[in-house]
Coordinates of C-alpha atoms in Angstrom, one line a residue:
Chain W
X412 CA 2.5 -20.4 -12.5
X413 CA 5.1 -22.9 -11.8
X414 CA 8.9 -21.8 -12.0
X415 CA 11.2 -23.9 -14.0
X416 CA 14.2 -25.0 -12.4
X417 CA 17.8 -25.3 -14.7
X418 CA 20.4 -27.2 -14.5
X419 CA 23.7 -25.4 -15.0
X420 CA 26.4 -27.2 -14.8
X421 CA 26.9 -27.5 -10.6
X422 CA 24.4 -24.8 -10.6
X423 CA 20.6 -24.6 -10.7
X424 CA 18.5 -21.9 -12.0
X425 CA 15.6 -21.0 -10.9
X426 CA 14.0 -17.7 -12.8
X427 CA 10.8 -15.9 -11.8
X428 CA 8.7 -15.0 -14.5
X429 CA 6.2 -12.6 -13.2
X430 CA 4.7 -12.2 -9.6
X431 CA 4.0 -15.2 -8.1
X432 CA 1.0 -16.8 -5.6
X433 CA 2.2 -18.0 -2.1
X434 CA 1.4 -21.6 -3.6
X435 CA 4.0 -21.0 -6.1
X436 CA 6.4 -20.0 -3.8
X437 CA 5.9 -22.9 -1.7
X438 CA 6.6 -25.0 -4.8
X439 CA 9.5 -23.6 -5.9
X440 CA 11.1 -23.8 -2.3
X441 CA 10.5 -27.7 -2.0
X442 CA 11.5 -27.6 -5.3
X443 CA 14.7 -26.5 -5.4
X444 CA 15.5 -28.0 -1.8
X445 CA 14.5 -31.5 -3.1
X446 CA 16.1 -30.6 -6.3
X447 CA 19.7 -29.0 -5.2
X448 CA 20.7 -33.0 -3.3
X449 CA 19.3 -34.7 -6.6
X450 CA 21.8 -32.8 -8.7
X451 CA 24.8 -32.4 -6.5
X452 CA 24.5 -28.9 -7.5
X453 CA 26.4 -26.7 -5.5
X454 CA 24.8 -23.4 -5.4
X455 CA 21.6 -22.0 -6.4
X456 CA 20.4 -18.7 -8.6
X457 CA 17.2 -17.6 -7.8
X458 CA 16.6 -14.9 -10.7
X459 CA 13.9 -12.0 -9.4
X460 CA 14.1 -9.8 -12.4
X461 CA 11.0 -9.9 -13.9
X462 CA 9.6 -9.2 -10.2
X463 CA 8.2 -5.3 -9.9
X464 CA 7.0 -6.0 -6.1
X465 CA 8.2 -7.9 -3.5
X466 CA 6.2 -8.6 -0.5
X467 CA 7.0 -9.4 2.7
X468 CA 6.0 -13.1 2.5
X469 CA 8.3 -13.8 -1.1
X470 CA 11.2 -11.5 0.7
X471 CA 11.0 -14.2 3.5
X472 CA 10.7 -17.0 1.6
X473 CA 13.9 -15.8 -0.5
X474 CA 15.3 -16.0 2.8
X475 CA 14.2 -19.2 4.2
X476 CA 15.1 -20.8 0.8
X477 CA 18.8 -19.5 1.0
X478 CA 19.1 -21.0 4.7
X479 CA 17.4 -24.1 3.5
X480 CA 20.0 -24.5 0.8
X481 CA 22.5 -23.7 3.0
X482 CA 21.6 -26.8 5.5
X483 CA 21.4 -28.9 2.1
X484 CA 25.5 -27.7 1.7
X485 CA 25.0 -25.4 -1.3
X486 CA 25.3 -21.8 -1.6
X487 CA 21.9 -19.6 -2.9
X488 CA 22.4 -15.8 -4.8
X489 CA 19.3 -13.6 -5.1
X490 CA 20.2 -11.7 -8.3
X491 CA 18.3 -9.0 -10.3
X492 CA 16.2 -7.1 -7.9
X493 CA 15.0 -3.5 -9.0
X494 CA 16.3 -0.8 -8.0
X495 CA 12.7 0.4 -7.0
X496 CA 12.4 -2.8 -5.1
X497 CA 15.3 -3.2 -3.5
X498 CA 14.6 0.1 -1.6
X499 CA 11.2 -0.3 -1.0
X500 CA 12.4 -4.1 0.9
X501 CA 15.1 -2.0 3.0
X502 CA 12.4 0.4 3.9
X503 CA 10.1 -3.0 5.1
X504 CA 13.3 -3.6 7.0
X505 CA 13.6 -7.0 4.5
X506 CA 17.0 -6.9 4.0
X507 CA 18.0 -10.6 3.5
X508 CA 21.0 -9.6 5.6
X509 CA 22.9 -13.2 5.2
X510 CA 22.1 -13.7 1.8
X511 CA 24.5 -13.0 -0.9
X512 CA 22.9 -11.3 -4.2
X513 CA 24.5 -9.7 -7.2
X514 CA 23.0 -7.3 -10.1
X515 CA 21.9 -10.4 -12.8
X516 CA 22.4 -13.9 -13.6
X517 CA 25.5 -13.0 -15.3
X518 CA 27.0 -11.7 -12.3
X519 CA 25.7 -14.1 -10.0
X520 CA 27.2 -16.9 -12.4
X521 CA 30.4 -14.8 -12.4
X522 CA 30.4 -14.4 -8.6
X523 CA 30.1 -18.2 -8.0
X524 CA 32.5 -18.8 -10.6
X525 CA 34.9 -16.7 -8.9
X526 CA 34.2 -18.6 -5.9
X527 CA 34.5 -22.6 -6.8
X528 CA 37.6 -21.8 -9.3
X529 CA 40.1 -23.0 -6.6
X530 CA 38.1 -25.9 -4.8
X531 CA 38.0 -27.9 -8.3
Chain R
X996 CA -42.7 39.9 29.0
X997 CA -40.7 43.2 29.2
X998 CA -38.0 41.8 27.6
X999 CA -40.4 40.4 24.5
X1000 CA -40.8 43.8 24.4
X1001 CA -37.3 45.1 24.1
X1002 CA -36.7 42.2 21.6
X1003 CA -39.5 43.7 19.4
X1004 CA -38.5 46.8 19.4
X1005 CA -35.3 46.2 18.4
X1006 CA -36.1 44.4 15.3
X1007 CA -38.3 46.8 14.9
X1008 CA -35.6 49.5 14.4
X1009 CA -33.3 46.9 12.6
X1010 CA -35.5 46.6 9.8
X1011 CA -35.7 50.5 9.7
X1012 CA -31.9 50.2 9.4
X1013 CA -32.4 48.2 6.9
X1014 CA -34.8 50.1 5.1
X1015 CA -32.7 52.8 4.9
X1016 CA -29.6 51.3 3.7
X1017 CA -31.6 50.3 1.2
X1018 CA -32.6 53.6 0.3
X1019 CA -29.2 54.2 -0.4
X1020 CA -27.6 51.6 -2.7
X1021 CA -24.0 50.7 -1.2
X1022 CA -22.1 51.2 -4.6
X1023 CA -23.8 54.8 -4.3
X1024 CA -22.0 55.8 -1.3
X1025 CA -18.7 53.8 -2.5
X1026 CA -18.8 56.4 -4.9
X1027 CA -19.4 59.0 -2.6
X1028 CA -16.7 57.8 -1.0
X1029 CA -14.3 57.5 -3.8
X1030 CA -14.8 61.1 -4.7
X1031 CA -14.2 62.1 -1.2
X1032 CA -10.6 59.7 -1.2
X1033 CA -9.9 61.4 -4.8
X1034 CA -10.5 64.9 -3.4
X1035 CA -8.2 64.2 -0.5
X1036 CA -5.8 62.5 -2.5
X1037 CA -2.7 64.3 -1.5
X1038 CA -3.3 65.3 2.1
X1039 CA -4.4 61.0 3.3
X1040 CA -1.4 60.0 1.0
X1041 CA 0.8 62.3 3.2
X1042 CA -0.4 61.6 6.5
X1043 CA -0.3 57.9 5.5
X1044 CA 3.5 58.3 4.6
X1045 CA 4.1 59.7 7.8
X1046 CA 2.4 56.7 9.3
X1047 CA 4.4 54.1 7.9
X1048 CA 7.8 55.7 8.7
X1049 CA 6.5 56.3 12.4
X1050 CA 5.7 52.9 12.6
X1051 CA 9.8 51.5 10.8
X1052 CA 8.0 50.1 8.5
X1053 CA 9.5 49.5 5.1
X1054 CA 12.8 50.2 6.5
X1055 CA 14.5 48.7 3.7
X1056 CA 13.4 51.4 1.3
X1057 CA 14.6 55.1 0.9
X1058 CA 11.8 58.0 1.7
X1059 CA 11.3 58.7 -1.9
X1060 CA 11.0 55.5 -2.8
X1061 CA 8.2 54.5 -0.4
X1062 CA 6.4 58.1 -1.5
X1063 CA 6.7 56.9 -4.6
X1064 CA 5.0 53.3 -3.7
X1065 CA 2.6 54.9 -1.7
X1066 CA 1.4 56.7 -4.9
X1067 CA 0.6 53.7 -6.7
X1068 CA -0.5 52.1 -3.9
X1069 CA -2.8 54.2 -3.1
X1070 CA -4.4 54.7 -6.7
X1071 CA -4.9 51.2 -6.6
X1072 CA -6.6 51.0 -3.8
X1073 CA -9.2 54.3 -4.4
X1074 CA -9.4 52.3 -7.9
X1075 CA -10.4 49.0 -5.9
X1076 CA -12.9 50.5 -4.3
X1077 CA -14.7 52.3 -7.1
X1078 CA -14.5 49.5 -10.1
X1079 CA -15.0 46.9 -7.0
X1080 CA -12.7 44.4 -8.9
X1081 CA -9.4 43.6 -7.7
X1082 CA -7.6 41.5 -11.0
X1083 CA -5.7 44.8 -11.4
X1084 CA -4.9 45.4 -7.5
X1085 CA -3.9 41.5 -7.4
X1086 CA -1.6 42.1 -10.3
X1087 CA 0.1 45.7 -8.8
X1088 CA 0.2 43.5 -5.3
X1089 CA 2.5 40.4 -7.3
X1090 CA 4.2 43.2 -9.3
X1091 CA 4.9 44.9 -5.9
X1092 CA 6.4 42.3 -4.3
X1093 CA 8.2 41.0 -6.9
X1094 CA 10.2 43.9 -6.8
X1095 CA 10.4 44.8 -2.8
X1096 CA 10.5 40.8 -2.1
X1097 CA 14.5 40.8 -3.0
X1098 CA 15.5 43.6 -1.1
X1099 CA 14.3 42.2 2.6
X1100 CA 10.8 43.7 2.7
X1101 CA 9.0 41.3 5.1
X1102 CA 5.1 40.2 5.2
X1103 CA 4.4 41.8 8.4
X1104 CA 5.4 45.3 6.8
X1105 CA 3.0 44.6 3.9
X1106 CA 0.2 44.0 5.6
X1107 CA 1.2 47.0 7.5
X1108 CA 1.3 49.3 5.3
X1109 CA -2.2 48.3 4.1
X1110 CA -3.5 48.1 7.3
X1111 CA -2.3 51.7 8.1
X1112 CA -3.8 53.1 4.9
X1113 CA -7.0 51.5 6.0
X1114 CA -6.9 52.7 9.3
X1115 CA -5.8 56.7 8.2
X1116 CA -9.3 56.5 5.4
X1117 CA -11.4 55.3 8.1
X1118 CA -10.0 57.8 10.2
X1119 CA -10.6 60.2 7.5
X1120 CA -14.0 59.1 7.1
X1121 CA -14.7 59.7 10.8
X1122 CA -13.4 63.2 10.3
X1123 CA -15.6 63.9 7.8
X1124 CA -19.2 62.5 8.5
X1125 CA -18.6 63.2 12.5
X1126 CA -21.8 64.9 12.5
X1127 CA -23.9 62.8 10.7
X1128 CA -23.6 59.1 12.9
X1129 CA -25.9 57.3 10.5
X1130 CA -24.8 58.1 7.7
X1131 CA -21.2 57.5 9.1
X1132 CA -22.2 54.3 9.8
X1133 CA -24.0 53.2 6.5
X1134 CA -20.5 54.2 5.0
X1135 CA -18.5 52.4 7.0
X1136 CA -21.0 49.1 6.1
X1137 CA -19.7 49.7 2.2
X1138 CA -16.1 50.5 3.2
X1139 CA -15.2 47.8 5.7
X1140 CA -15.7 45.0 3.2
X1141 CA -14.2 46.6 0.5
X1142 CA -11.5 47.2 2.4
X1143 CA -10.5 43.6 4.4
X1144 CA -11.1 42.8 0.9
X1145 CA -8.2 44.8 -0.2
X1146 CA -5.8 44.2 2.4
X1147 CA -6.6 40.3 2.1
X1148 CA -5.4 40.8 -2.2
X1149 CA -2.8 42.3 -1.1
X1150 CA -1.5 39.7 1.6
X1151 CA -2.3 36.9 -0.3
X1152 CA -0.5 38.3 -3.3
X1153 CA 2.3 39.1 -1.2
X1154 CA 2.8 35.7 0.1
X1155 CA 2.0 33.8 -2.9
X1156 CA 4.9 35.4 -4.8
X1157 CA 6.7 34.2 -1.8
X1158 CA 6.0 31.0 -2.2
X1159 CA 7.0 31.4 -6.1
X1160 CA 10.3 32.7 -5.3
X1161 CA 10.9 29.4 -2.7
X1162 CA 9.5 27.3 -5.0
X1163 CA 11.8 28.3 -7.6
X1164 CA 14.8 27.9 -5.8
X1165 CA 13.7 24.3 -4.6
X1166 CA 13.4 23.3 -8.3
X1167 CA 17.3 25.3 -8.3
X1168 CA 18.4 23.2 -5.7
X1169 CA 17.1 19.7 -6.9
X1170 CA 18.6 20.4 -10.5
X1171 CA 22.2 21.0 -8.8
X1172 CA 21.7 17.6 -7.2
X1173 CA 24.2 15.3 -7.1
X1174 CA 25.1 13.2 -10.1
X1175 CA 26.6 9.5 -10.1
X1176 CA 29.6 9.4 -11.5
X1177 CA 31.7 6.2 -12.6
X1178 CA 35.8 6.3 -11.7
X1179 CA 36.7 3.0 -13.2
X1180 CA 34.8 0.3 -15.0
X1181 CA 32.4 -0.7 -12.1
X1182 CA 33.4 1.8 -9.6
X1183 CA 30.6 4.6 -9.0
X1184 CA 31.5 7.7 -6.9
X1185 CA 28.8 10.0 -5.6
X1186 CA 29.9 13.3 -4.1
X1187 CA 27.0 14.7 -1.9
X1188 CA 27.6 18.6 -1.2
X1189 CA 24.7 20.5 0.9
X1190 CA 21.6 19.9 3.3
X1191 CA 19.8 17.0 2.6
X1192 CA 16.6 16.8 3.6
X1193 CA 14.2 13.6 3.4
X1194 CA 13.0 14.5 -0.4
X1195 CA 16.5 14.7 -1.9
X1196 CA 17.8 11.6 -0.3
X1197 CA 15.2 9.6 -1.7
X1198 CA 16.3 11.2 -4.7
X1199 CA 19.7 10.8 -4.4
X1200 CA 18.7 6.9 -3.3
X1201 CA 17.0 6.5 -6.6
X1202 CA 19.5 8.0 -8.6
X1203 CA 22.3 5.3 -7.4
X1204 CA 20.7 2.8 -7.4
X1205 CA 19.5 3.3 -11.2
X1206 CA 23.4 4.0 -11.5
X1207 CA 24.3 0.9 -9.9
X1208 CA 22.1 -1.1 -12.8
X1209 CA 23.1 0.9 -15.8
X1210 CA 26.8 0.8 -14.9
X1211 CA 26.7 -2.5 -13.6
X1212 CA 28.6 -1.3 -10.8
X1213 CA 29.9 -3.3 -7.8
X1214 CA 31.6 -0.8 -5.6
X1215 CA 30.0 2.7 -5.1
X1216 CA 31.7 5.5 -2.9
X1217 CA 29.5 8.1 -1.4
X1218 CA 31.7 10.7 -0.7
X1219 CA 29.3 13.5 2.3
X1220 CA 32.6 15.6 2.9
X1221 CA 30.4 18.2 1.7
X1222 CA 28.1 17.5 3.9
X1223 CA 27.8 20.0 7.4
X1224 CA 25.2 18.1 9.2
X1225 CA 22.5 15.2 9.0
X1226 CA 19.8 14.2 11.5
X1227 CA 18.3 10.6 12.7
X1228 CA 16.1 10.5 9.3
X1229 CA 18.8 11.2 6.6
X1230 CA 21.1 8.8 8.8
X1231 CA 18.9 6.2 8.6
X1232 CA 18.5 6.7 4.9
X1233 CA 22.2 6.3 4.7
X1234 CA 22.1 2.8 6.1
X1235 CA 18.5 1.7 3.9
X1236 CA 20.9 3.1 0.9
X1237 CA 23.7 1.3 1.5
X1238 CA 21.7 -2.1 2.2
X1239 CA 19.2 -1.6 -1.1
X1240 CA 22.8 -1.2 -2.8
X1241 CA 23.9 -4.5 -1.5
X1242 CA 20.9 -6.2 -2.8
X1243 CA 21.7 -5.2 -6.4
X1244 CA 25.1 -6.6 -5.5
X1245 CA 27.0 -3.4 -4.3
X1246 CA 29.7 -2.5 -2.0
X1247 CA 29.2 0.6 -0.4
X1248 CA 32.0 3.1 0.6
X1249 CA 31.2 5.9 2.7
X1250 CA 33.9 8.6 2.7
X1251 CA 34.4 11.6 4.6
X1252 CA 32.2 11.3 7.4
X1253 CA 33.0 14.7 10.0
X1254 CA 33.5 15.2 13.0
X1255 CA 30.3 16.1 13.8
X1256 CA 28.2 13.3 11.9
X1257 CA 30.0 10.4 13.2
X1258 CA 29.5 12.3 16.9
X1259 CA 25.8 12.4 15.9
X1260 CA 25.4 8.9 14.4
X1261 CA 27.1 7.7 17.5
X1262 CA 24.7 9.9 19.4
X1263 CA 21.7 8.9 18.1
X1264 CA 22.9 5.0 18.0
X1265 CA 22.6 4.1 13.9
X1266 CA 23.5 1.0 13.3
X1267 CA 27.0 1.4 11.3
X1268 CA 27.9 -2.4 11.5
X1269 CA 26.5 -2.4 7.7
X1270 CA 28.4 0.5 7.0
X1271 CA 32.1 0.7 4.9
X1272 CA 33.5 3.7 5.7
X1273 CA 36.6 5.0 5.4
X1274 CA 38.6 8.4 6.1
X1275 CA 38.8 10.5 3.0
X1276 CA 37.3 10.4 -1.1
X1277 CA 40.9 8.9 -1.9
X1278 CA 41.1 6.5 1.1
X1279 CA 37.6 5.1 -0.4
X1280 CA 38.7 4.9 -4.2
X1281 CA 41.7 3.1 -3.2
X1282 CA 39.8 0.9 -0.9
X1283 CA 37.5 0.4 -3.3
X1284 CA 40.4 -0.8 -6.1
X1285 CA 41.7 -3.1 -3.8
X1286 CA 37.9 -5.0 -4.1
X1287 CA 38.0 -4.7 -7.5
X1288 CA 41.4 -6.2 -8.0
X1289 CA 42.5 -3.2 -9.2
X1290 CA 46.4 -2.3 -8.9
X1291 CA 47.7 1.2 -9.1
X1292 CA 51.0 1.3 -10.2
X1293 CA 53.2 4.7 -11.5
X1294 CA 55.0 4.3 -14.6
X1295 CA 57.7 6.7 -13.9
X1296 CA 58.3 9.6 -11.1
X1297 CA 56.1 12.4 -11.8
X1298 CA 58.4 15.2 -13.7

C-alpha cells in the first residue's frame, strides 16, 4: 500500500497506515526525498502510529530517510511509536539515536513550530 | 555350564519367593502391620520423640509442642498405611506446614522427622520378626513402599506450601510496585524503592512508557534513591528505558543515583552518555522545569 504524502504548510506529512512491505518503504523514501526539494518544505513528519511492529529493516529505513532529508536541508521527526514498540526497537539496539521523534503529529507539529518561529 | 546352573537355581528359588508372597496378599500383612504400629503406639511415638530431639531437629518448637505433632503425625502415618490413600496425609502435611512454615521450621527437618519415624518402625519391625527372616522380609516388601511413599507426601507437601507462601509474597511485592506519577502538566516522576530484578523492570519499563502516552509527558524523572544496589542487567535496562522514552519524545531525568551504583555502572562500563542525571529528586524536578519553561517563583516569604 502506497503512503500518501501531505503538504503542510513548509511541512510534509507522511502517515503510515498499517504495516508496510519493503517495496513500500522504498517508495515512500524516494518519495519524500524527491518530494521535500519539490515543495521547499522544510521538515518532514513521518507518522508511525498505526505501526504495532517495527522491524529491523523499516527502523533503518526511518533512519536512512531522516539522514537523507537531512542532506536535502530539511529536518525529519519520527512521531507516534508505541510504547510496546519503542522498547522492543531499544532491545534490537534500533535506537535511531540522531533522529529527533516526539509522542504524535501534534507534538511533532508543535516541536517544529517551536523551532522555525524565530528563523521566519 | 556351572554357572547356567547357579543361574537356574536361582530363578528357581525366585519364583518360590514369589510364590509365597503371593500366598500372602501384601495388604494382609500391611494390616498385620498396622495392628502391630497401633499396639505399639505409645512406646515407637516415644522413642521417636527422643529421636528427633537427639538429632536438634525442630529446634524451633517447644517439647510439648513437638509431642504434641508427633501425635498427629504419627496417626497419620499408621492411617496411611492401612487405608493406603494419602489425600488425608497430603492435607495434615500442607496443614502442618502451614503452621510450622512461619516459625523457621526448615525442609531438611521435615523430611527428618519423617525419615526418623521411618527408620524407628523399621527398626521396630526388625525387633519384632527377628526370628522369622522371611517373613521379616515379605513385610518389609509392603512397608518400604508405603513408606517412601509417605515421606515423599510429606516432602512434597512441605515444599509446595513453600512455594505458596513465595509465590504470594511475589504477587505482594509486584502490587507495591511503583506507580507513575505526574508533578506538573507533562512532567512524570517515578520513585523506584527496593530490589529490582529483570521481571519488575520490564514492568516498571512498560508502566512509563504507557504513562508517558496517556499524560503526554515530555520530561520524566526516575527518581532510584530508594534503590540499594543494581547489577549489569537492570543497568542496562536503565539505559533501553531511557532511549524507548526518547522515542515517544521524552526527556529522561535520572535522580539519585548512590554511591555505590554510579561506582558499579562505572565498573561495569554502561554507557551513561544517553543518560540525564542529576544529584537529588529536587535537583531533577527543577531541572526538569527549566526544559519545560517552567519558572518557580515565591509569592511572599514563607510565614
Amino acid at each position: 500500500m502506497e503512503v500518501p504524502i501531505l503538504k503542510q504548510g513548509t511541512v510534509l506529512i507522511a502517515t503510515f497506515q498499517a504495516a508496510l512491505s519493503d517495496a513500500d518503504l522504498n517508495q515512500l523514501r524516494m518519495g519524500l526525498v524527491q518530494q521535500v526539494v519539490k515543495f521547499r518544505s522544510r521538515a518532514v513528519i513521518v507518522d508511525v502510529t498505526a505501526m504495532d511492529v517495527m522491524d529491523s529493516f523499516a527502523s533503518r529505513t526511518l533512519r536512512e530517510i531522516a539522514h537523507m532529508i537531512r542532506l536535502r536541508g530539511a529536518e525529519t521527526v519520527i512521531v507516534g511509536i508505541q510504547p510496546e514498540v519503542a522498547f522492543a526497537m531499544v532491545q534490537l539496539g534500533l535506537t535511531l539515536e540522531d533522529v529527533t521523534t516526539a509522542l504524535d503529529l501534534e507534538e511533532g507539529l508543535a516541536y517544529l513550530n517551536e523551532k522555525f518561529k524565530n528563523t521566519h | 555350564m556351572a554357572k547356567r546352573n547357579e543361574l537356574v537355581k536361582e530363578t528357581a528359588l525366585n519364583n518360590q519367593v514369589t510364590e509365597l508372597s503371593r500366598s500372602e496378599a501384601p495388604s494382609e500383612l500391611l494390616r498385620e502391620l498396622v495392628a502391630h504400629l497401633r499396639q505399639n503406639r505409645t512406646q515407637l511415638r516415644e522413642e521417636w520423640v527422643v529421636r528427633i530431639t537427639e538429632t536438634r531437629l525442630l529446634t524451633a518448637m517447644t517439647k510439648e509442642e513437638i509431642f504434641a505433632e508427633a501425635t498427629s503425625v504419627y496417626d497419620s502415618y499408621v492411617e496411611a498405611l492401612e487405608t493406603e490413600t494419602f489425600e488425608a496425609l497430603q492435607a495434615y502435611a500442607r496443614n502442618l506446614s502451614e503452621r510450622i512454615i512461619p516459625r523457621g521450621v526448615e525442609t531438611h527437618e521435615v523430611v527428618g522427622i519423617v525419615l526418623l519415624l521411618r527408620d524407628v518402625l523399621a527398626r521396630s519391625l526388625f525387633a519384632k520378626y527377628q526370628n522369622d527372616f522371611k517373613k521379616l522380609n515379605r513385610i518389609l516388601d509392603a512397608y518400604e513402599p508405603a513408606a517412601n511413599r509417605i515421606a515423599n507426601t510429606v516432602a512434597v507437601g512441605f515444599v509446595q506450601e513453600r512455594e505458596r507462601v513465595i509465590r504470594q509474597q511475589q504477587e505482594a511485592i509486584r502490587e507495591l510496585s511503583t506507580p507513575v506519577l505526574q508533578v506538573r502538566e507533562r512532567l512524570l516522576i517515578l520513585p523506584i524503592i527496593g530490589v529490582i530484578d529483570p521481571q519488575r523492570a520490564r514492568q516498571l519499563t512498560e508502566q512509563l512508557l504507557r504513562g508517558i502516552r496517556t499524560n503526554r509527558a515530555k520530561v520524566v524523572v526516575i527518581d532510584i534513591t530508594g534503590v540499594a544496589a543494581m547489577d549489569v542487567t537492570v543497568a542496562n535496562h536503565l539505559v533501553q528505558t531511557v532511549e524507548a522514552s526518547r522515542l515517544l519524545g521524552a526527556t529522561v531525568i535520572v535522580t539519585g543515583l548512590s554511591p555505590e551504583i554510579a561506582q558499579t555502572l562505572v565498573t561495569i562500563g554502561v554507557d551513561l552518555g544517553k543518560m540525564n542525571t542529576v544529584g537529588d529528586l529536587q535537583g531533577g524536578i527543577e531541572q526538569a522545569e527549566r526544559l519545560l519553561g517552567y519558572k518557580v517563583e515565591t509569592l511572599a516569604e514563607p510565614r
